[in-house]
Amino acid sequence: MGQTVATIDDVAKKAGVSKGTVSSVFSKKRPISRQVTERVLEVAKDLGYFPNHVARSLAIKKTMIAGLKMPISKDSNMSGFEIQMINGVMKECSKNGYRLLLDTLPEHDDPTQFSIDPVDGVIMLNPRKQDPRIERYKQMGIPLVLVGRPDPEDETVCYVDNNNRDLGFKVGEYLLGIGHRDILFLNAASDMTVAYDRENGLAGSFAAQGIPYGSVQVLNYSRKMHYNAAEYGYRSIMETFGKKHYTAVIADTDRVALGVLRAARELNIDVPVRLSVIALSNDATVAQETTPKLTSVDQSAEILGAEAAKILIEKMNDSSIVHQRVIDAKLVIRESCSHLS
Amino acid sequence: MGQTVATIDDVAKKAGVSKGTVSSVFSKKRPISRQVTERVLEVAKDLGYFPNHVARSLAIKKTMIAGLKMPISKDSNMSGFEIQMINGVMKECSKNGYRLLLDTLPEHDDPTQFSIDPVDGVIMLNPRKQDPRIERYKQMGIPLVLVGRPDPEDETVCYVDNNNRDLGFKVGEYLLGIGHRDILFLNAASDMTVAYDRENGLAGSFAAQGIPYGSVQVLNYSRKMHYNAAEYGYRSIMETFGKKHYTAVIADTDRVALGVLRAARELNIDVPVRLSVIALSNDATVAQETTPKLTSVDQSAEILGAEAAKILIEKMNDSSIVHQRVIDAKLVIRESCSHLS
DNA sequence: CTGAAAGCGCTTACAG
DNA sequence: CTGAAAGCGCTTACAG
């Protein structure tokens, strides 16, 4: 009430100049004489005037904001992977003068509810199969970079991704190498491309050695079923140990692995002697501090995020470019797996 | 080039209705007949039309975006406290239909560079003493909620904060209780109100027991000096152990504590036998997985964030309200401190 | 239920 | 170096 915010008009009037002049003083896009500049700045200060970012964005069709589209479940927090990725994105954006719009709102299906967001481009996490959002961003004319690969493959979309097939293959190779055959794979949700790629790679490692893949049991994370990632790991062990036979478990993320380790502790299962545990993502701070230290795959989440941001920034300046970068993940052997005796 | 994005005008023209009608179909703010609605929607789909959020925001003076103002250092990642806080803010915002604008851009001092951001309100982390931004937001007419208290005290600004004085007091009381007198305090940066409050509380605990405070040595974190929080902890120990005498160290955050633990390991100092370590913030996942498990203060960062968001959301609807909430922190005793023999 | 027009607060050719 | 005016893409009283 009453107390209203000063606009460019107020300043122009009080300083006795045109709006264009005030605009130029602030944007510095055209030279304004020293005297006028000073008068305008003084009046602006008096009035408590600050340029309105939204109005400016509308006029120049640019917001200097990058969007980060990221699902979030109500009850679980960000995973180590997500946090590191955001860190990478954030630093890169900050360095280039971009802010970050974190968009964690749930998807809707009402066509009336979509809108062209106040962003110059977006980074989207975990695209799903046939993800309709990819086409939508194209229509909106908003540059898009995926973290994770599009499915089906699409030559026209930018993305950065781990080589998830290779990752699954390496893990399989490693576990087979130390004698494990009976493996419980706590995989990601089944509609995610990573889940497919990793299992595909794992199966590949068995095939390469002529070992039947049947001894691998795969579970999939489900938002409906599991309270959060750690619970997924915990419950899966609690419910299957003793019933199903396995000597090693592959956990989708470090969080899942924490749940697995907790369950093992409660059931008095010695890790890694009686059970080997390996995680498919690696929060450096966490993995090094568990007991035993967690053997895991380093997905370089921060690098992935930074790469995505770099590509996006490039693309926001030249929308015609397309980059697709696949980053190799590497196995970090710590203490949670042992040779099957 | 060439390929341009459809606007409300295009749709109106092609559907043979007015812009107002198209607007109403999408906003549902006034009833439109079924037939017209269908025609408009169809044309919109054909044209790949989506309402422009920026234009809409300008017209209705509302963005449905909350800002999160958070400093970030180039080389260090978010602390556990920040991550948890963001989690709290994010969930609360998401629940209420708000997006989050992460603003980590460094502060500048050119008055020409400030602008009214595309947000309906902002949450600001770690206000500094005499923080000029507080007044600025007031002038901009943007609702503000601080995480941390304003200094000097100000009855008109909203904030949530831990009771940092009490926190310092409790920690002091605890350490004194188990026989420690010679304490190294790796405090936050000296220009932060939390640093002052905590040391103040710590000194209070000594005073309460009539013990001279002189045996406490306080260091302050400095962006210029320290590469990141963990390094701060690590270096501080490496450089002082053996030279200064202390039997316990208070680490500002869990990250700092990780650095301290690492230094202790390298120097072969047995924690907690020869050195007690306590952290003033608590990343549950991390603290429970260190060896020994880290005794720390639970600042309920997520609750703090959620509270801040709740207050902000209230304030965005009624800018006259003022809430100040102080949340008590509690000591979580794990394994990293021991009685001085 | 729908339209015409003014307005949100900026920017930017164009003209001088 | 500066001004007048059109334009960015929406919304919303007002009128019918």
XYZ file of C-alpha atoms (C1' of nucleotides) in Angstrom:
714
model
C 0.000 0.000 0.000
C 1.028 3.542 -0.602
C 4.662 2.730 -0.744
C 5.411 2.111 -4.323
C 8.645 1.349 -6.118
C 10.318 3.952 -8.327
C 10.415 3.343 -12.072
C 12.518 4.663 -14.888
C 9.770 7.182 -15.598
C 9.987 8.707 -12.148
C 13.701 9.137 -12.494
C 13.448 10.595 -16.007
C 10.852 13.106 -14.943
C 12.603 14.199 -11.785
C 15.948 14.474 -13.549
C 14.399 16.259 -16.488
C 15.648 13.810 -19.081
C 14.116 11.122 -21.265
C 13.651 7.511 -20.267
C 16.101 6.529 -22.945
C 18.746 8.575 -21.267
C 18.135 7.049 -17.880
C 18.201 3.659 -19.502
C 21.538 4.412 -21.086
C 23.026 5.609 -17.829
C 22.293 2.251 -16.279
C 22.973 0.002 -19.228
C 25.939 1.998 -20.473
C 24.947 0.982 -23.944
C 25.368 4.467 -25.295
C 27.503 7.240 -23.918
C 25.861 9.863 -21.734
C 27.587 13.071 -20.696
C 29.195 13.124 -17.324
C 26.903 15.807 -15.956
C 23.710 14.112 -16.999
C 24.995 10.803 -15.728
C 25.677 12.268 -12.340
C 22.331 13.972 -12.080
C 20.494 10.826 -13.082
C 22.441 8.698 -10.634
C 21.726 11.127 -7.845
C 18.023 11.256 -8.548
C 17.990 7.479 -8.791
C 19.612 7.202 -5.418
C 17.145 9.671 -3.928
C 14.208 7.783 -5.271
C 15.655 4.374 -4.472
C 15.398 3.415 -8.099
C 16.678 0.121 -9.435
C 16.078 -1.162 -12.950
C 13.437 -3.832 -13.177
C 14.966 -7.065 -14.363
C 11.718 -8.492 -15.689
C 10.927 -5.459 -17.828
C 14.440 -5.426 -19.102
C 14.293 -9.112 -19.950
C 11.119 -8.642 -21.917
C 12.626 -5.828 -23.922
C 15.923 -7.478 -24.713
C 14.639 -11.054 -24.789
C 17.355 -12.296 -22.536
C 17.329 -13.070 -18.842
C 20.872 -14.178 -18.074
C 19.333 -17.052 -16.195
C 19.916 -20.732 -16.859
C 17.297 -23.234 -15.816
C 18.064 -26.480 -14.067
C 15.239 -28.934 -14.415
C 15.477 -31.528 -11.717
C 12.887 -33.817 -10.247
C 12.732 -33.921 -6.494
C 10.869 -36.305 -4.320
C 9.011 -34.861 -1.386
C 10.693 -36.856 1.268
C 14.181 -37.503 0.082
C 17.021 -35.110 -0.305
C 19.325 -34.528 -3.176
C 21.744 -37.354 -3.857
C 25.453 -36.831 -3.736
C 25.454 -37.030 -7.499
C 22.898 -34.272 -7.824
C 24.646 -32.051 -5.333
C 27.973 -32.382 -7.078
C 26.360 -31.816 -10.422
C 24.647 -28.679 -9.223
C 27.952 -27.504 -7.859
C 29.514 -27.913 -11.258
C 26.672 -26.161 -13.019
C 26.562 -23.375 -10.470
C 30.225 -22.521 -10.635
C 30.254 -22.473 -14.387
C 27.140 -20.309 -14.551
C 28.368 -17.961 -11.870
C 31.645 -17.560 -13.698
C 29.800 -16.455 -16.811
C 27.347 -14.135 -15.136
C 24.372 -16.458 -15.248
C 22.051 -17.159 -12.381
C 20.435 -20.530 -11.905
C 16.720 -21.207 -11.755
C 16.158 -24.422 -9.877
C 13.024 -25.976 -11.165
C 11.890 -28.847 -9.049
C 8.181 -28.469 -9.608
C 6.443 -31.692 -10.487
C 5.396 -32.253 -14.074
C 1.773 -31.726 -14.989
C -0.001 -32.710 -18.143
C -2.393 -29.805 -18.610
C -1.165 -28.197 -21.870
C -2.444 -24.940 -20.532
C 0.082 -24.938 -17.711
C 3.323 -24.919 -19.641
C 5.054 -21.666 -20.207
C 8.236 -20.284 -21.620
C 10.239 -19.892 -18.472
C 12.302 -16.833 -17.687
C 15.499 -18.536 -18.750
C 17.849 -18.328 -21.699
C 18.437 -22.042 -21.716
C 17.951 -25.133 -19.617
C 19.858 -28.100 -18.329
C 17.668 -31.091 -17.771
C 18.511 -33.986 -15.517
C 17.611 -37.582 -16.173
C 15.619 -37.403 -19.356
C 13.101 -40.192 -19.629
C 12.388 -42.342 -22.607
C 10.565 -40.432 -25.318
C 10.706 -37.424 -23.066
C 8.102 -34.969 -24.384
C 9.918 -32.056 -22.831
C 12.704 -32.233 -25.367
C 10.365 -31.412 -28.229
C 8.644 -28.778 -26.134
C 11.818 -26.853 -25.473
C 12.544 -26.936 -29.154
C 9.203 -25.338 -29.899
C 9.803 -22.742 -27.242
C 13.096 -21.892 -28.841
C 14.937 -22.570 -25.603
C 18.419 -24.096 -25.852
C 18.574 -27.395 -24.027
C 21.352 -29.563 -22.683
C 20.619 -32.943 -21.199
C 22.536 -34.635 -18.436
C 22.003 -38.202 -19.508
C 21.361 -39.297 -23.050
C 18.129 -38.870 -24.933
C 16.179 -41.954 -25.825
C 15.725 -42.585 -28.643
C 19.085 -41.286 -29.749
C 18.788 -37.858 -31.353
C 21.564 -36.196 -33.300
C 20.134 -32.763 -32.772
C 20.103 -32.600 -28.998
C 23.001 -31.596 -26.796
C 23.910 -33.790 -23.909
C 26.630 -34.870 -21.570
C 26.533 -38.325 -20.142
C 28.609 -40.895 -18.473
C 29.343 -43.900 -20.530
C 26.873 -45.925 -18.571
C 27.147 -49.037 -20.604
C 30.881 -49.039 -20.095
C 30.342 -48.351 -16.425
C 28.099 -51.376 -16.067
C 30.592 -53.438 -18.012
C 33.523 -52.423 -15.837
C 31.693 -53.170 -12.643
C 30.646 -56.559 -13.953
C 34.150 -57.327 -15.071
C 35.515 -56.376 -11.680
C 33.053 -58.449 -9.714
C 33.452 -61.443 -11.993
C 37.190 -61.035 -11.679
C 37.034 -61.458 -7.946
C 34.828 -64.464 -8.246
C 31.293 -63.174 -7.834
C 28.506 -64.615 -9.937
C 25.436 -64.207 -7.795
C 24.780 -60.539 -7.762
C 21.941 -58.382 -6.519
C 21.659 -55.272 -8.655
C 19.743 -52.429 -7.040
C 19.217 -50.500 -10.215
C 17.651 -47.090 -10.842
C 14.029 -46.660 -11.842
C 13.218 -48.720 -14.883
C 12.123 -45.813 -17.051
C 15.498 -44.141 -16.868
C 17.942 -44.558 -19.679
C 20.813 -44.999 -17.250
C 19.138 -48.018 -15.765
C 18.944 -49.640 -19.152
C 22.482 -48.767 -20.168
C 24.032 -50.011 -16.983
C 22.261 -53.295 -16.963
C 23.091 -53.680 -20.600
C 26.762 -53.164 -19.798
C 26.640 -55.548 -16.882
C 25.101 -58.225 -19.041
C 27.785 -57.530 -21.605
C 30.540 -58.315 -19.137
C 28.972 -61.684 -18.415
C 28.580 -62.429 -22.088
C 32.189 -61.482 -22.736
C 33.303 -64.203 -20.385
C 30.668 -66.664 -21.445
C 29.044 -66.689 -18.044
C 25.284 -67.045 -17.846
C 23.686 -63.792 -16.761
C 20.889 -65.615 -14.981
C 22.584 -65.409 -11.625
C 22.094 -61.651 -11.561
C 18.924 -60.420 -9.897
C 17.834 -56.937 -10.774
C 15.583 -54.720 -8.697
C 14.419 -51.299 -9.747
C 13.899 -48.229 -7.650
C 10.363 -46.992 -7.568
C 9.154 -43.716 -6.158
C 5.937 -45.305 -5.110
C 7.539 -48.162 -3.264
C 10.568 -46.640 -1.609
C 10.689 -43.815 0.825
C 14.103 -42.666 -0.363
C 17.315 -43.980 -1.801
C 18.828 -45.132 1.479
C 15.618 -46.910 2.376
C 15.623 -48.586 -1.018
C 19.000 -50.070 -0.204
C 18.097 -50.945 3.344
C 14.760 -52.560 2.620
C 16.011 -54.474 -0.376
C 18.618 -56.228 1.730
C 16.367 -56.758 4.698
C 13.764 -58.368 2.494
C 15.946 -60.533 0.322
C 18.952 -61.606 2.342
C 18.710 -65.260 3.109
C 15.904 -65.729 0.626
C 17.741 -64.886 -2.534
C 21.301 -65.950 -2.948
C 23.900 -63.325 -3.709
C 27.461 -62.590 -2.652
C 27.696 -59.076 -3.984
C 25.381 -56.133 -4.344
C 25.599 -53.318 -6.814
C 23.953 -50.202 -5.450
C 22.720 -47.565 -7.836
C 24.063 -44.682 -5.756
C 26.118 -44.015 -2.670
C 22.936 -43.294 -0.783
C 21.545 -46.669 -1.683
C 24.841 -48.183 -0.587
C 24.578 -46.476 2.794
C 21.257 -48.215 3.257
C 22.782 -51.508 2.230
C 25.615 -51.085 4.713
C 23.165 -50.244 7.460
C 21.119 -53.341 6.734
C 24.290 -55.437 6.696
C 25.275 -54.074 10.081
C 21.870 -54.886 11.518
C 21.874 -58.367 10.096
C 25.438 -58.864 11.212
C 26.674 -59.489 7.737
C 30.367 -58.785 7.489
C 31.149 -56.463 4.582
C 33.205 -57.239 2.571
C 33.941 -60.730 3.893
C 30.488 -62.185 3.480
C 29.059 -59.562 1.185
C 30.686 -57.249 -1.319
C 29.137 -53.870 -1.932
C 29.832 -51.510 -4.786
C 28.182 -48.215 -5.582
C 27.611 -46.812 -9.036
C 28.140 -43.254 -7.935
C 30.614 -41.713 -5.728
C 30.252 -38.884 -3.287
C 33.910 -38.503 -2.495
C 33.303 -37.154 0.971
C 30.930 -39.924 1.866
C 32.597 -42.879 0.202
C 35.892 -42.280 1.929
C 34.361 -42.045 5.344
C 32.215 -45.143 5.501
C 33.424 -48.253 7.226
C 34.531 -50.073 5.211
C 35.342 -47.400 2.683
C 33.032 -47.746 -0.221
C 34.279 -49.114 -3.495
C 32.478 -47.120 -6.117
C 32.385 -45.671 -9.557
C 33.438 -42.094 -9.893
C 30.991 -40.478 -12.241
C 32.656 -37.108 -12.011
C 29.325 -35.504 -11.359
C 30.799 -32.091 -10.942
C 32.596 -32.319 -14.251
C 29.424 -33.514 -15.879
C 27.574 -30.493 -14.494
C 30.282 -28.082 -15.496
C 30.436 -29.536 -19.004
C 26.686 -29.274 -19.382
C 26.819 -25.639 -18.317
C 29.653 -24.883 -20.693
C 27.787 -26.364 -23.605
C 24.636 -24.509 -22.638
C 26.441 -21.208 -22.436
C 27.912 -21.805 -25.855
C 24.543 -22.758 -27.227
C 22.810 -19.730 -25.773
C 25.091 -17.629 -27.936
C 24.786 -19.765 -31.001
C 21.750 -21.962 -30.946
C 22.877 -23.931 -33.950
C 25.664 -25.782 -32.202
C 25.231 -29.353 -31.035
C 27.612 -31.053 -28.645
C 27.362 -34.507 -27.242
C 29.987 -35.509 -24.736
C 30.345 -38.890 -23.190
C 32.543 -38.989 -20.163
C 34.155 -42.187 -19.016
C 33.565 -43.168 -15.464
C 36.242 -44.904 -13.508
C 36.198 -47.552 -10.874
C 37.608 -46.498 -7.512
C 38.501 -49.560 -5.535
C 38.370 -48.999 -1.811
C 37.472 -51.584 0.774
C 33.931 -52.809 0.414
C 34.489 -55.643 -2.012
C 36.530 -58.788 -1.522
C 37.529 -61.843 -3.475
C 35.045 -64.638 -3.131
C 36.795 -67.506 -1.438
C 17.175 -17.451 -37.632
C 13.913 -17.392 -39.330
C 12.380 -19.762 -36.912
C 10.595 -17.561 -34.477
C 8.480 -18.352 -31.484
C 4.715 -17.975 -31.597
C 3.119 -15.257 -29.485
C -0.343 -14.660 -28.173
C -0.961 -12.395 -31.143
C -0.300 -15.143 -33.635
C -2.721 -17.408 -31.884
C -5.394 -14.724 -31.583
C -5.167 -13.867 -35.251
C -5.180 -17.422 -36.501
C -8.043 -18.386 -34.220
C -9.950 -15.242 -35.068
C -10.332 -14.077 -31.489
C -8.840 -11.316 -29.368
C -5.652 -11.568 -27.366
C -7.695 -11.195 -24.214
C -9.586 -14.323 -25.080
C -6.454 -16.346 -25.726
C -5.062 -15.041 -22.479
C -8.161 -16.154 -20.634
C -8.049 -19.601 -22.151
C -4.587 -20.110 -20.705
C -4.969 -18.292 -17.420
C -8.530 -19.454 -16.827
C -9.139 -16.184 -15.100
C -12.409 -15.640 -16.870
C -14.681 -18.206 -18.413
C -14.427 -18.845 -22.121
C -16.933 -20.918 -24.046
C -16.044 -24.485 -24.725
C -15.954 -24.053 -28.487
C -13.683 -21.054 -28.411
C -11.456 -22.720 -25.853
C -11.045 -25.750 -28.066
C -10.297 -23.745 -31.156
C -7.740 -21.632 -29.354
C -6.042 -24.658 -27.830
C -5.865 -26.339 -31.188
C -4.368 -23.336 -32.903
C -1.922 -22.963 -30.016
C -0.839 -26.536 -30.440
C -0.435 -26.080 -34.172
C 1.673 -23.030 -33.711
C 3.627 -24.437 -30.783
C 2.529 -21.550 -28.662
C 3.388 -21.288 -24.979
C 2.710 -18.232 -22.836
C 5.772 -16.152 -22.136
C 6.530 -16.163 -18.450
C 8.514 -12.950 -18.522
C 5.781 -10.961 -20.254
C 3.225 -12.393 -17.906
C 5.346 -11.505 -14.895
C 5.680 -7.940 -16.035
C 1.949 -7.597 -16.484
C 0.896 -9.163 -13.204
C 3.941 -8.085 -11.199
C 4.541 -11.511 -9.860
C 7.002 -14.192 -10.861
C 6.287 -17.092 -8.531
C 10.006 -17.316 -8.004
C 11.822 -17.040 -4.709
C 15.419 -15.920 -4.671
C 18.129 -17.587 -2.648
C 21.089 -15.317 -2.153
C 24.112 -17.352 -1.285
C 27.789 -16.591 -1.543
C 29.900 -19.257 -3.155
C 33.612 -19.523 -3.332
C 35.114 -20.498 -6.619
C 37.001 -23.471 -5.421
C 34.989 -24.928 -2.615
C 31.684 -26.637 -2.736
C 28.591 -26.089 -0.736
C 28.852 -27.094 2.870
C 26.613 -29.716 4.389
C 24.796 -26.934 6.149
C 24.095 -25.093 2.922
C 22.988 -28.206 1.125
C 20.572 -29.145 3.838
C 19.285 -25.614 4.041
C 18.690 -25.492 0.330
C 16.874 -28.773 0.604
C 14.555 -27.289 3.189
C 13.948 -24.167 1.160
C 13.453 -26.091 -2.041
C 10.874 -28.483 -0.701
C 8.868 -25.747 0.900
C 8.956 -23.631 -2.243
C 8.128 -26.524 -4.488
C 5.192 -27.416 -2.289
C 3.798 -23.913 -2.722
C 4.373 -23.620 -6.432
C 7.455 -21.428 -6.246
C 10.647 -21.943 -8.167
C 14.007 -21.061 -6.725
C 16.489 -18.631 -8.212
C 19.932 -19.492 -6.949
C 21.934 -16.344 -6.880
C 25.572 -17.022 -6.254
C 26.962 -14.145 -8.217
C 29.600 -12.173 -6.360
C 28.650 -8.793 -4.966
C 29.734 -5.725 -6.834
C 29.678 -2.143 -5.694
C 28.732 -0.328 -8.873
C 25.311 1.176 -8.030
C 24.495 0.905 -11.678
C 24.630 -2.867 -11.559
C 21.922 -3.627 -9.061
C 18.528 -4.512 -10.317
C 15.193 -5.667 -9.075
C 15.510 -9.353 -9.673
C 12.782 -11.474 -11.196
C 11.679 -12.760 -7.825
C 8.768 -12.179 -5.489
C 10.955 -12.396 -2.432
C 14.391 -13.487 -1.307
C 16.068 -15.583 1.320
C 19.528 -14.368 2.143
C 22.218 -16.477 3.748
C 24.769 -15.229 6.191
C 24.036 -11.536 6.400
C 27.096 -9.525 7.269
C 27.372 -6.741 9.758
C 25.616 -3.597 8.568
C 24.683 -5.489 5.476
C 23.728 -2.885 2.862
C 21.624 -5.381 0.992
C 18.943 -5.377 3.655
C 18.110 -1.736 3.070
C 18.352 -2.231 -0.653
C 15.728 -4.941 -0.718
C 13.475 -2.718 1.322
C 13.769 0.016 -1.287
C 13.082 -2.472 -4.023
C 9.943 -3.557 -2.261
C 11.129 -7.146 -2.185
C 10.194 -9.239 0.848
C 13.298 -10.536 2.582
C 13.991 -13.308 5.042
C 17.443 -13.759 6.512
C 19.013 -17.018 7.565
C 21.134 -15.700 10.367
C 20.369 -12.615 12.375
C 20.798 -9.054 11.180
C 23.438 -6.959 12.839
C 22.629 -4.521 14.287
C 19.421 -6.036 15.563
C 16.429 -4.805 13.573
C 12.839 -5.328 14.612
C 11.542 -4.906 11.121
C 13.418 -7.661 9.354
C 12.365 -11.277 9.176
C 14.862 -13.926 10.019
C 15.403 -17.444 11.221
C 18.527 -18.279 13.107
C 20.065 -20.795 15.342
C 20.655 -19.640 18.828
C 24.341 -19.349 18.178
C 25.250 -17.887 21.507
C 23.555 -20.773 23.218
C 25.269 -23.155 20.828
C 28.681 -21.780 21.757
C 27.757 -21.944 25.408
C 26.641 -25.552 25.238
C 29.785 -26.650 23.459
C 31.945 -24.834 25.985
C 30.033 -26.333 28.852
C 30.433 -29.787 27.394
C 34.161 -29.507 26.797
C 34.776 -27.962 30.205
C 32.699 -30.720 31.724
C 34.999 -33.369 30.333
C 38.041 -31.529 31.541
C 39.227 -29.505 28.554
C 40.571 -26.012 29.074
C 43.031 -25.544 26.255
C 40.922 -25.277 23.189
C 41.596 -24.385 19.588
C 38.547 -22.746 18.072
C 38.460 -22.777 14.275
C 35.784 -20.167 13.956
C 33.973 -18.806 10.912
C 35.068 -15.628 9.133
C 35.293 -12.763 11.552
C 32.780 -10.541 9.788
C 29.978 -13.013 10.231
C 27.512 -12.563 13.033
C 27.567 -16.274 13.774
C 31.276 -16.101 14.492
C 30.705 -13.399 17.047
C 27.742 -15.076 18.691
C 29.408 -18.425 19.019
C 32.556 -17.102 20.501
C 30.504 -14.967 22.795
C 28.644 -18.043 23.993
C 31.826 -20.016 24.405
C 33.337 -17.266 26.522
C 30.118 -17.207 28.527
C 30.478 -20.855 29.449
C 33.967 -20.195 30.809
C 32.741 -17.188 32.753
C 29.868 -19.174 34.209
C 32.349 -21.554 35.775
C 34.841 -18.884 36.682
C 37.468 -20.313 34.377
C 39.800 -17.887 32.588
C 39.020 -17.758 28.889
C 42.643 -17.106 28.027
C 43.350 -20.729 27.299
C 41.111 -20.616 24.247
C 42.795 -19.750 20.979
C 40.571 -18.531 18.220
C 41.334 -18.649 14.522
C 39.068 -17.247 11.838
C 38.367 -18.584 8.423
C 39.430 -16.328 5.614
C 38.587 -16.682 1.962
C 41.908 -15.237 1.000
C 43.955 -17.559 3.153
C 42.183 -20.869 2.890
C 41.480 -22.887 -0.162
C 38.305 -24.353 1.262
C 36.755 -25.393 4.538
C 38.443 -28.781 4.770
C 41.801 -27.202 4.011
C 41.165 -24.629 6.691
C 40.808 -27.424 9.206
C 43.720 -29.398 7.855
C 46.200 -26.549 7.614
C 45.266 -25.105 10.956
C 46.162 -28.319 12.698
C 49.260 -28.979 10.661
C 50.559 -25.528 11.435
C 49.744 -25.308 15.106
C 49.942 -28.781 16.563
C 52.932 -29.032 18.816
C 53.433 -25.282 18.775
C 50.250 -24.221 20.462
C 48.888 -26.273 23.283
C 45.369 -27.574 23.041
C 43.551 -30.763 23.890
C 40.356 -30.098 21.996
C 39.397 -28.394 18.772
C 36.103 -26.850 17.894
C 35.565 -26.883 14.135
C 33.190 -24.413 12.585
C 31.626 -26.985 10.277
C 31.690 -30.669 9.543
C 33.866 -29.971 6.523
C 36.403 -28.201 8.659
C 36.278 -31.158 11.021
C 37.007 -33.549 8.170
C 40.162 -31.576 7.524
C 41.074 -31.704 11.190
C 40.568 -35.463 11.260
C 42.716 -35.873 8.199
C 45.521 -33.841 9.746
C 45.244 -35.845 12.938
C 45.526 -39.061 10.989
C 48.630 -37.819 9.209
C 50.227 -36.616 12.397
C 49.287 -39.829 14.113
C 47.252 -38.059 16.729
C 44.706 -40.388 18.239
C 41.228 -38.858 18.186
C 39.607 -38.743 20.693
C 42.268 -40.057 23.074
C 44.842 -37.352 22.525
C 42.656 -34.802 20.850
C 38.936 -34.162 21.066
C 37.145 -32.803 18.019
C 33.710 -31.288 17.897
C 31.940 -29.716 14.942
C 29.502 -26.849 15.098
C 27.388 -28.172 12.310
C 26.189 -31.539 11.481
C 25.728 -33.215 8.184
C 23.958 -36.283 9.455
C 25.155 -38.489 6.628
C 28.754 -37.444 7.049
C 29.024 -37.210 10.820
C 27.782 -40.723 11.333
C 30.191 -42.239 8.899
C 33.489 -40.778 10.010
C 35.842 -42.742 12.196
C 35.434 -41.909 14.985
C 31.903 -40.699 14.514
C 31.858 -36.976 14.820
C 30.424 -35.331 17.902
C 28.666 -32.270 16.616
C 25.961 -29.725 16.983
C 22.792 -30.338 15.048
C 21.783 -27.032 13.590
C 18.728 -28.459 11.901
C 19.729 -26.756 8.709
C 16.857 -28.210 6.778
C 14.356 -26.969 9.311
C 15.983 -23.570 9.226
C 15.633 -23.476 5.463
C 12.059 -24.689 5.526
C 11.136 -22.127 8.177
C 12.732 -19.343 6.195
C 10.772 -20.380 3.121
C 7.525 -20.573 5.073
C 7.988 -17.097 6.440
C 8.883 -15.768 3.025
C 5.825 -17.300 1.444
C 3.672 -15.726 4.115
C 5.370 -12.403 3.650
C 4.990 -12.458 -0.111
C 1.259 -12.490 0.473
C 1.249 -9.922 3.210
C 4.353 -7.820 3.215
C 3.539 -6.274 6.561
C 4.244 -9.350 8.626
C 7.489 -9.765 10.501
C 8.616 -13.066 11.977
C 11.817 -13.766 13.773
C 12.430 -17.329 14.799
C 15.327 -18.571 16.815
C 15.823 -22.293 16.732
C 17.746 -24.069 19.424
C 20.571 -26.262 18.297
C 21.353 -29.445 20.119
C 24.526 -31.239 20.905
C 24.823 -34.701 19.415
C 27.460 -36.636 21.294
C 29.074 -39.330 19.196
C 32.621 -40.534 19.516
C 35.133 -37.811 18.718
C 35.499 -36.286 22.175
C 36.793 -37.897 25.319
C 37.310 -36.995 28.934
C 40.682 -35.459 29.556
C 42.583 -37.781 31.817
C -18.961 -14.880 -22.911
C -15.822 -11.603 -25.740
C -13.231 -7.392 -27.671
C -10.517 -2.968 -27.836
C -7.251 -0.560 -25.612
C -4.318 0.926 -22.060
C -0.704 -0.510 -19.200
C 3.333 -3.338 -16.901
C 8.804 -1.006 -17.099
C 12.118 -1.394 -19.830
C 15.136 -0.875 -24.771
C 16.353 0.730 -29.215
C 16.360 2.148 -33.943
C 15.640 6.643 -35.892
C 16.311 11.398 -36.059
C 18.569 15.329 -34.672
C 25.149 13.269 -26.657
C 19.841 13.131 -26.231
C 14.643 12.642 -27.169
C 10.142 10.732 -28.935
C 7.965 6.785 -29.972
C 7.293 2.126 -31.061
C 7.845 -2.337 -29.350
C 8.796 -6.626 -26.137
C 4.250 -10.266 -24.955
C 1.361 -10.474 -21.758
C -3.165 -8.897 -18.450
C -7.209 -6.502 -17.084
C -10.612 -3.068 -16.119
C -14.254 -1.326 -18.999
C -17.883 -1.857 -22.104
C -21.014 -4.574 -24.435
